[in-house]
PDB file of C-alpha atoms in Angstrom:
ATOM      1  CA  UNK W   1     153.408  63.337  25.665  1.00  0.00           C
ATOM      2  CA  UNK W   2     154.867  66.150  27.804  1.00  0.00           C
ATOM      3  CA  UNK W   3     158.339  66.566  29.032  1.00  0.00           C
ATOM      4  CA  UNK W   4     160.076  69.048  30.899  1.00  0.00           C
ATOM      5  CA  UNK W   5     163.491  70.087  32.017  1.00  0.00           C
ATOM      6  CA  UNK W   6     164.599  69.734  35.222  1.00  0.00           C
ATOM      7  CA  UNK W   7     164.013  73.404  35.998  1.00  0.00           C
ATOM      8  CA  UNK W   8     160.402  72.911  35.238  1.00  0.00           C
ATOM      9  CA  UNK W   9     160.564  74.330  31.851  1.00  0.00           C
ATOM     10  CA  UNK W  10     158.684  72.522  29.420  1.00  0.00           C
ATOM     11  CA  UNK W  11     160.818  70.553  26.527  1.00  0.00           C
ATOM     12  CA  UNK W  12     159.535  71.592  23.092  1.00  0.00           C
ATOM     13  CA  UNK W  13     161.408  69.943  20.191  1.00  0.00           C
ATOM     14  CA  UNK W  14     162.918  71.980  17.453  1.00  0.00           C
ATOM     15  CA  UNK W  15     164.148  71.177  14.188  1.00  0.00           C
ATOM     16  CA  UNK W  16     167.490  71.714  14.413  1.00  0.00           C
ATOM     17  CA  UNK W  17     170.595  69.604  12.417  1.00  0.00           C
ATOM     18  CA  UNK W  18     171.185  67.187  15.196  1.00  0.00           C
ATOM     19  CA  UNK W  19     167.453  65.699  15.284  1.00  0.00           C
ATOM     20  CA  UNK W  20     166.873  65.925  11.467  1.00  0.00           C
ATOM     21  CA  UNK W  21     167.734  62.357  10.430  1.00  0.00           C
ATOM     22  CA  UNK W  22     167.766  62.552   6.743  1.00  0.00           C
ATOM     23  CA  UNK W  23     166.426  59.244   4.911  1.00  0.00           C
ATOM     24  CA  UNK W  24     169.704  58.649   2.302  1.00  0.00           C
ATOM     25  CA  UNK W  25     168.955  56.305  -0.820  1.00  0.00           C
ATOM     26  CA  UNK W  26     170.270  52.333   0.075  1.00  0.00           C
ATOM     27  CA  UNK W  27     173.328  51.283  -1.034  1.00  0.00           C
ATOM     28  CA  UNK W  28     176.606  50.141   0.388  1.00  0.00           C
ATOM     29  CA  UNK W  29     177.732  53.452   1.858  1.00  0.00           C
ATOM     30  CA  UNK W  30     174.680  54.083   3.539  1.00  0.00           C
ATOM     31  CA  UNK W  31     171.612  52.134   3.968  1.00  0.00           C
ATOM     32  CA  UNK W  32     169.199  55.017   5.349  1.00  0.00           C
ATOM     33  CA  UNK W  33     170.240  53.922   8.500  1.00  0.00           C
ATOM     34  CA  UNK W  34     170.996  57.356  11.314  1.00  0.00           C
ATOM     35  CA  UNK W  35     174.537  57.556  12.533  1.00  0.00           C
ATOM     36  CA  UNK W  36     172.866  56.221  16.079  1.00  0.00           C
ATOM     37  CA  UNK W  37     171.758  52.748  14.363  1.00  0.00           C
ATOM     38  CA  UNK W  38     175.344  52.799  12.865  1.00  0.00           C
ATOM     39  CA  UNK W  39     177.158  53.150  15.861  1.00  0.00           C
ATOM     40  CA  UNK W  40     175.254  50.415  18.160  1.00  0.00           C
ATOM     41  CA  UNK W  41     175.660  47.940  15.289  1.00  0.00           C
ATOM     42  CA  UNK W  42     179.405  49.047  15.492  1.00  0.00           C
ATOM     43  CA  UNK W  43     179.255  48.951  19.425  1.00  0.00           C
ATOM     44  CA  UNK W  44     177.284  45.566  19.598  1.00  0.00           C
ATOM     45  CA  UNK W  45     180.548  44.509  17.215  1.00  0.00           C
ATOM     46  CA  UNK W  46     183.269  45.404  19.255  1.00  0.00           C
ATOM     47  CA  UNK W  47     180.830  43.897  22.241  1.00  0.00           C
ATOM     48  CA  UNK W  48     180.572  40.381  20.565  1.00  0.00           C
ATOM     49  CA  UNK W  49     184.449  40.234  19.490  1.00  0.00           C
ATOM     50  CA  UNK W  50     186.109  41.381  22.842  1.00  0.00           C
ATOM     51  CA  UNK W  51     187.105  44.893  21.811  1.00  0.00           C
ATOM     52  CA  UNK W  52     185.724  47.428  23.680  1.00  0.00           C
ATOM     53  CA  UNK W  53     182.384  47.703  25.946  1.00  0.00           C
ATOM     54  CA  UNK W  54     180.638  50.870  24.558  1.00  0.00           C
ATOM     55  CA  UNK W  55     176.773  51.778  25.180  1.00  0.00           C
ATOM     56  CA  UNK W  56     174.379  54.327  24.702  1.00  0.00           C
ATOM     57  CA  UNK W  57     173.421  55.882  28.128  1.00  0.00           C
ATOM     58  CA  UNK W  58     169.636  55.928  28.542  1.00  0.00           C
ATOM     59  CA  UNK W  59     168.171  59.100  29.503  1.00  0.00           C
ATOM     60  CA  UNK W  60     166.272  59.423  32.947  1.00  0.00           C
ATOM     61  CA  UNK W  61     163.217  60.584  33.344  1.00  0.00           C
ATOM     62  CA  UNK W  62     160.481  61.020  36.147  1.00  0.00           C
ATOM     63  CA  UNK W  63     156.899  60.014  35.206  1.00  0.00           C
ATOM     64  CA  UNK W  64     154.209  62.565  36.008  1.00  0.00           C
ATOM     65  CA  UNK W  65     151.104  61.313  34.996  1.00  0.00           C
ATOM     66  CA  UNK W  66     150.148  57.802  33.286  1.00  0.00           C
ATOM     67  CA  UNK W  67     146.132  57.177  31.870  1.00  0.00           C
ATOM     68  CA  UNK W  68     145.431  53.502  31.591  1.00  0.00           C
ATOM     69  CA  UNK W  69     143.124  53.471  28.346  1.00  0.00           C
ATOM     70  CA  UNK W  70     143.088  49.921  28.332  1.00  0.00           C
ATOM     71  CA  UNK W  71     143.784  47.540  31.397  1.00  0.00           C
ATOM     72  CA  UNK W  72     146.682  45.826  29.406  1.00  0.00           C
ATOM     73  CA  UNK W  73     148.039  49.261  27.654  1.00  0.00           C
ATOM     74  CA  UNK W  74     149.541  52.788  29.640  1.00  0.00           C
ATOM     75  CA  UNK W  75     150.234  55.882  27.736  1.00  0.00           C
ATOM     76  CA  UNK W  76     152.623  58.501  29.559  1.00  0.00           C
ATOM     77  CA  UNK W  77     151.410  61.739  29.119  1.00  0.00           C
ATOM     78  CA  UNK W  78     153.758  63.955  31.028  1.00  0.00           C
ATOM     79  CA  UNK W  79     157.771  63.340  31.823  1.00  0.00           C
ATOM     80  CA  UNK W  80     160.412  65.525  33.653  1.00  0.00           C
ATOM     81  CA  UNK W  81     164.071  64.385  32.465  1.00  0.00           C
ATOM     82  CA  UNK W  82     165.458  63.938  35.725  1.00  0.00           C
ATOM     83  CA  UNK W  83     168.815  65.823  35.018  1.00  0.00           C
ATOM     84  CA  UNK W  84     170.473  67.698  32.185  1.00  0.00           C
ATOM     85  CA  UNK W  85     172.162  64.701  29.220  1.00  0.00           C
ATOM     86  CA  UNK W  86     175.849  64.865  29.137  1.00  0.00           C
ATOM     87  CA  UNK W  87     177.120  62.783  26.383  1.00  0.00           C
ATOM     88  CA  UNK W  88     175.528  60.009  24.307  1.00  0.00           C
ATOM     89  CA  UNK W  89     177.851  56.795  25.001  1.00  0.00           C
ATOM     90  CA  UNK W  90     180.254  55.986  27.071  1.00  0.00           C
ATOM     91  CA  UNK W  91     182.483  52.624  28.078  1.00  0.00           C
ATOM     92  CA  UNK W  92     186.044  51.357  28.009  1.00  0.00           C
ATOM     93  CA  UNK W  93     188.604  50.216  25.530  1.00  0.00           C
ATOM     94  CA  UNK W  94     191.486  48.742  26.480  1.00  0.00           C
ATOM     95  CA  UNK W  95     191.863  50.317  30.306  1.00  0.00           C
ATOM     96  CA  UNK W  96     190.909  53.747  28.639  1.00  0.00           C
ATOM     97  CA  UNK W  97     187.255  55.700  29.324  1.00  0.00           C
ATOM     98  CA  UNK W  98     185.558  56.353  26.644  1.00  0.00           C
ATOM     99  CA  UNK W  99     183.152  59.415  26.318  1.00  0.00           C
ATOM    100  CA  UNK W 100     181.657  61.201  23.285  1.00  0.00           C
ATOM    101  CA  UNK W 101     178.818  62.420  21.664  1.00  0.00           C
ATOM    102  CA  UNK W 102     177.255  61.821  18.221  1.00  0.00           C
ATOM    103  CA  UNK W 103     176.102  64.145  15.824  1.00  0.00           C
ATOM    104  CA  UNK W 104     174.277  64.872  12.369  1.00  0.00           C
ATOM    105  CA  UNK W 105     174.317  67.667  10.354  1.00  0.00           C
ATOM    106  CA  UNK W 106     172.797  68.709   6.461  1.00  0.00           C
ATOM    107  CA  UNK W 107     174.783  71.635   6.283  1.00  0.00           C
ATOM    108  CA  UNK W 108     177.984  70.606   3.613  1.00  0.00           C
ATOM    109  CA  UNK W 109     180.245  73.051   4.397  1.00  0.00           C
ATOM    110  CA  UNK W 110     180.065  73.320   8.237  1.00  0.00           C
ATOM    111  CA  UNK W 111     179.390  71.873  11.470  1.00  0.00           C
ATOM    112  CA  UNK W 112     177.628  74.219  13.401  1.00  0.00           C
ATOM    113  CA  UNK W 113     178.532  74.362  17.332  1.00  0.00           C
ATOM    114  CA  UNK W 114     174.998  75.159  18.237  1.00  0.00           C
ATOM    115  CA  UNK W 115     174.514  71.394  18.038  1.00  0.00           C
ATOM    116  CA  UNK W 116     176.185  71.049  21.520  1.00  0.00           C
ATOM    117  CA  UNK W 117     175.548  72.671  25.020  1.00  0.00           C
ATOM    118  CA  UNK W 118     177.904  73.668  27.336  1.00  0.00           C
ATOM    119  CA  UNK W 119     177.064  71.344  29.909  1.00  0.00           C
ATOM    120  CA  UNK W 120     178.032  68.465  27.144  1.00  0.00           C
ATOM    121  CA  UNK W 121     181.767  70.817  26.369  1.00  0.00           C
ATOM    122  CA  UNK W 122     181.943  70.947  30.598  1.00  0.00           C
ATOM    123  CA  UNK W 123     181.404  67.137  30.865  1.00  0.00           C
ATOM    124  CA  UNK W 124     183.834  66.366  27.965  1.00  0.00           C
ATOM    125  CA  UNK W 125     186.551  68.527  29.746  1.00  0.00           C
ATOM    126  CA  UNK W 126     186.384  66.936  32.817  1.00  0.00           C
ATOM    127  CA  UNK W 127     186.894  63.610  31.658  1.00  0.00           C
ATOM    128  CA  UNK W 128     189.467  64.707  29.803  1.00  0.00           C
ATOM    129  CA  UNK W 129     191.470  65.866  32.946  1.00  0.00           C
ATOM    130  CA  UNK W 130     190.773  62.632  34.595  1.00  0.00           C
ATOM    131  CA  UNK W 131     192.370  60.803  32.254  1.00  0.00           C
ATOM    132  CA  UNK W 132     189.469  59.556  29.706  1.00  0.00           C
ATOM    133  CA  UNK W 133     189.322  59.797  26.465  1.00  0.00           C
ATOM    134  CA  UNK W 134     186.379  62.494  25.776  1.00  0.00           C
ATOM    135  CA  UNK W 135     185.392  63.316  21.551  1.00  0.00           C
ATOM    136  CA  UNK W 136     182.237  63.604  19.076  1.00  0.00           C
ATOM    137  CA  UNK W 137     181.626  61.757  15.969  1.00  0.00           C
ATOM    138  CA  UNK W 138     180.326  64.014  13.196  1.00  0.00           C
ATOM    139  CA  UNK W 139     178.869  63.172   9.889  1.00  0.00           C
ATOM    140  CA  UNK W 140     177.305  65.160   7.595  1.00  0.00           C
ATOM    141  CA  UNK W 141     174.390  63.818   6.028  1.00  0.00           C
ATOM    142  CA  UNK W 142     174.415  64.636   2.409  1.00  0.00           C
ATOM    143  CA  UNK W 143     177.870  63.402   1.954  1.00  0.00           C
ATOM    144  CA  UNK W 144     177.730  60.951   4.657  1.00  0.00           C
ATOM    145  CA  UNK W 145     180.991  61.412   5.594  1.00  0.00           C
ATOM    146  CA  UNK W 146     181.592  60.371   9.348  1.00  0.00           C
ATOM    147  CA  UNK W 147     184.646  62.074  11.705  1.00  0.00           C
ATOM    148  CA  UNK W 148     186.046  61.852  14.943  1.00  0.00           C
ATOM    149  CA  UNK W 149     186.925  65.100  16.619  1.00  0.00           C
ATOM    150  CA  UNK W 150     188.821  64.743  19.765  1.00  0.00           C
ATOM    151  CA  UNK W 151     188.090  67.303  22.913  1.00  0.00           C
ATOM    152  CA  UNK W 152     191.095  69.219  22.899  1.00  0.00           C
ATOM    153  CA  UNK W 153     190.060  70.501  19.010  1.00  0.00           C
ATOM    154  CA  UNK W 154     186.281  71.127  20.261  1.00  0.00           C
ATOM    155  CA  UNK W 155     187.388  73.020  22.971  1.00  0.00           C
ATOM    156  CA  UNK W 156     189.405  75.401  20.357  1.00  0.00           C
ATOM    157  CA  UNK W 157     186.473  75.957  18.323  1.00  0.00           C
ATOM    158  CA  UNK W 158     183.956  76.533  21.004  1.00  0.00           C
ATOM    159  CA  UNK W 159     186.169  78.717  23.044  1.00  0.00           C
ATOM    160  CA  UNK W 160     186.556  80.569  19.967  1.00  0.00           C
ATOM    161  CA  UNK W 161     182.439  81.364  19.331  1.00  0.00           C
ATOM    162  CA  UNK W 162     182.649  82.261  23.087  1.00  0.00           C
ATOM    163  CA  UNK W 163     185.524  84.905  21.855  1.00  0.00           C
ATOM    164  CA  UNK W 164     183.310  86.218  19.570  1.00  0.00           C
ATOM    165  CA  UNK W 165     184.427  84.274  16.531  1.00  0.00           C
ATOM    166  CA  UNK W 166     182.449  82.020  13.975  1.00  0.00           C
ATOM    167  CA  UNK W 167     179.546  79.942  15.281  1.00  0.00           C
ATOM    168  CA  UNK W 168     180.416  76.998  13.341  1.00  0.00           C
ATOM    169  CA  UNK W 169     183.577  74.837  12.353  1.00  0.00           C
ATOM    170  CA  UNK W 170     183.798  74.986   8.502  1.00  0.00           C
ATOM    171  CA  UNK W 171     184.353  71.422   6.352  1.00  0.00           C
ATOM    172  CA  UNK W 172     187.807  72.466   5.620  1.00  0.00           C
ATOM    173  CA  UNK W 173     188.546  72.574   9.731  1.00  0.00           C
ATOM    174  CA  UNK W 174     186.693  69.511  10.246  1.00  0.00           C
ATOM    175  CA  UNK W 175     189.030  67.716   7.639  1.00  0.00           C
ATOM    176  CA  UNK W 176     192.350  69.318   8.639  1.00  0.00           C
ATOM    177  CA  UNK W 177     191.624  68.678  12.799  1.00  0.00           C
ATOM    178  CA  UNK W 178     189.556  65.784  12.792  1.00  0.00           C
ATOM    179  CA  UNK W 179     190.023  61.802  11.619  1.00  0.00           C
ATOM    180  CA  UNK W 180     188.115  60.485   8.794  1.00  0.00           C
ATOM    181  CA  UNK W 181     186.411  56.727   9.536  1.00  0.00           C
ATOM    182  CA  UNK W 182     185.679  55.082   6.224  1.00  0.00           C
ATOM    183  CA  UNK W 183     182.558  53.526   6.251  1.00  0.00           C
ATOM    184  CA  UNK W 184     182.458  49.483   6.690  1.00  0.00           C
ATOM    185  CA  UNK W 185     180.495  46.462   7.031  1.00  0.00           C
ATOM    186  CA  UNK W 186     181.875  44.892  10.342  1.00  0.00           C
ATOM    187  CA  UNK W 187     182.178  46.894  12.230  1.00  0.00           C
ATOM    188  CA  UNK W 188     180.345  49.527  10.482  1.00  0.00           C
ATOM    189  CA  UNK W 189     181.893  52.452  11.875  1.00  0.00           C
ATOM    190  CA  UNK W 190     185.478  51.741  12.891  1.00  0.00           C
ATOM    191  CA  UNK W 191     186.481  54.266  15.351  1.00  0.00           C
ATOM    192  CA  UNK W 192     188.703  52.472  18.020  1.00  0.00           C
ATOM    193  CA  UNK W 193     191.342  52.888  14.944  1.00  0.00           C
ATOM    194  CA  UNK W 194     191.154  56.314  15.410  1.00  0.00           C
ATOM    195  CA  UNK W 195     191.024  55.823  19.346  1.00  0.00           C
ATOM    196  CA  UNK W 196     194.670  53.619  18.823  1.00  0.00           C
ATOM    197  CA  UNK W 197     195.840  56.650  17.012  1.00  0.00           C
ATOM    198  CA  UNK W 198     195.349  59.293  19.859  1.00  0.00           C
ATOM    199  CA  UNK W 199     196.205  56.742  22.832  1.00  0.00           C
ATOM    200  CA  UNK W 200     199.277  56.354  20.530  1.00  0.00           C
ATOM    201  CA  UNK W 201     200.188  60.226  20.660  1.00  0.00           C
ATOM    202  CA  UNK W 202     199.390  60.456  24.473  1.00  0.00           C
ATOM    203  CA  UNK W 203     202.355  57.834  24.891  1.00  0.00           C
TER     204      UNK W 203
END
């Protein structure tokens, strides 16, 4: 199936460390599941308990052209995404918006900012200013270690590589600016603690 960008331009997929989703060997810390199934097990969580209300936002699209193979069965063959994605989820917790972005990565001794476009760094800013709560969730892979970055520390680091400096943030940046969320059972990924923790400083 063909997609294309709102400009026309057709969507080819690349490997790249945000849509490589590693299968990890089972166990208690990590199940082979991708940090997306994690995270709407965790969201369905906080859903069910009274927590927080936190989805995935669906991405539009604009079907093109649809051949009916079968009289019971359509296959899409061509898609525009209607607009450019800003973040992944978004929702509230506790009279606070909620907006952020999830990503993967192999590489164990950076994060590289290539993983994000600066439509996504725009969109996080301005909720920011409004008053929401804007951040990514990282984990790398190998490790699977999972943190949450808040905006303010992304927008060092990418205004930075727009300076000129390094393209990435190295491990040792991630672990002195971000929050480490030890991985659970229920919920699975616990990141409203972390989410207490900056609401906390704003106060």
């Amino acid at each position: 199936m063909a997609f294309h960008y709102p400009n026309g331009r057709k969507f080819t997929p690349r490997k790249s460390d945000q849509s490589v989703r590693p299968q990890i060997k089972a166990g208690f810390s990590n199940r082979g599941k991708t940090l997306e199934d994690d995270l709407n097990e965790t969201n369905s969580f906080y859903l069910a308990q009274g927590i927080a209300v936190v989805h995935k936002k669906p991405t539009p699209i604009q079907i093109v052209d649809v051949h009916y193979p079968k009289r019971s069965a359509a296959v899409i063959k061509e898609a525009y995404f209607k607009q450019a994605s800003t973040t992944d989820y978004n929702g509230v917790y506790n009279g606070h918006h909620l907006d952020f972005e999830a990503k993967e990565t192999q590489n164990t001794t950076s994060f590289p900012l290539k993983n994000f476009h600066e439509h996504q760094i725009l969109h996080m800013m301005n909720v920011t200013k409004q008053g929401g709560i804007a951040f990514v969730i990282i984990r790398f892979a190998v490790t699977d270690e999972i943190y949450l970055m808040n905006y303010p520390e992304i927008h060092f680091f990418w205004k930075r590589m727009q300076d000129g400096g390094r393209k990435s943030i190295t491990k040792e940046e991630v672990e002195t600016e971000a929050k480490r969320i030890p991985l659970g059972f229920q919920p699975r990924i616990d990141y409203i603690k972390v989410i207490d923790s900056i609401i906390r400083n704003r106060s």
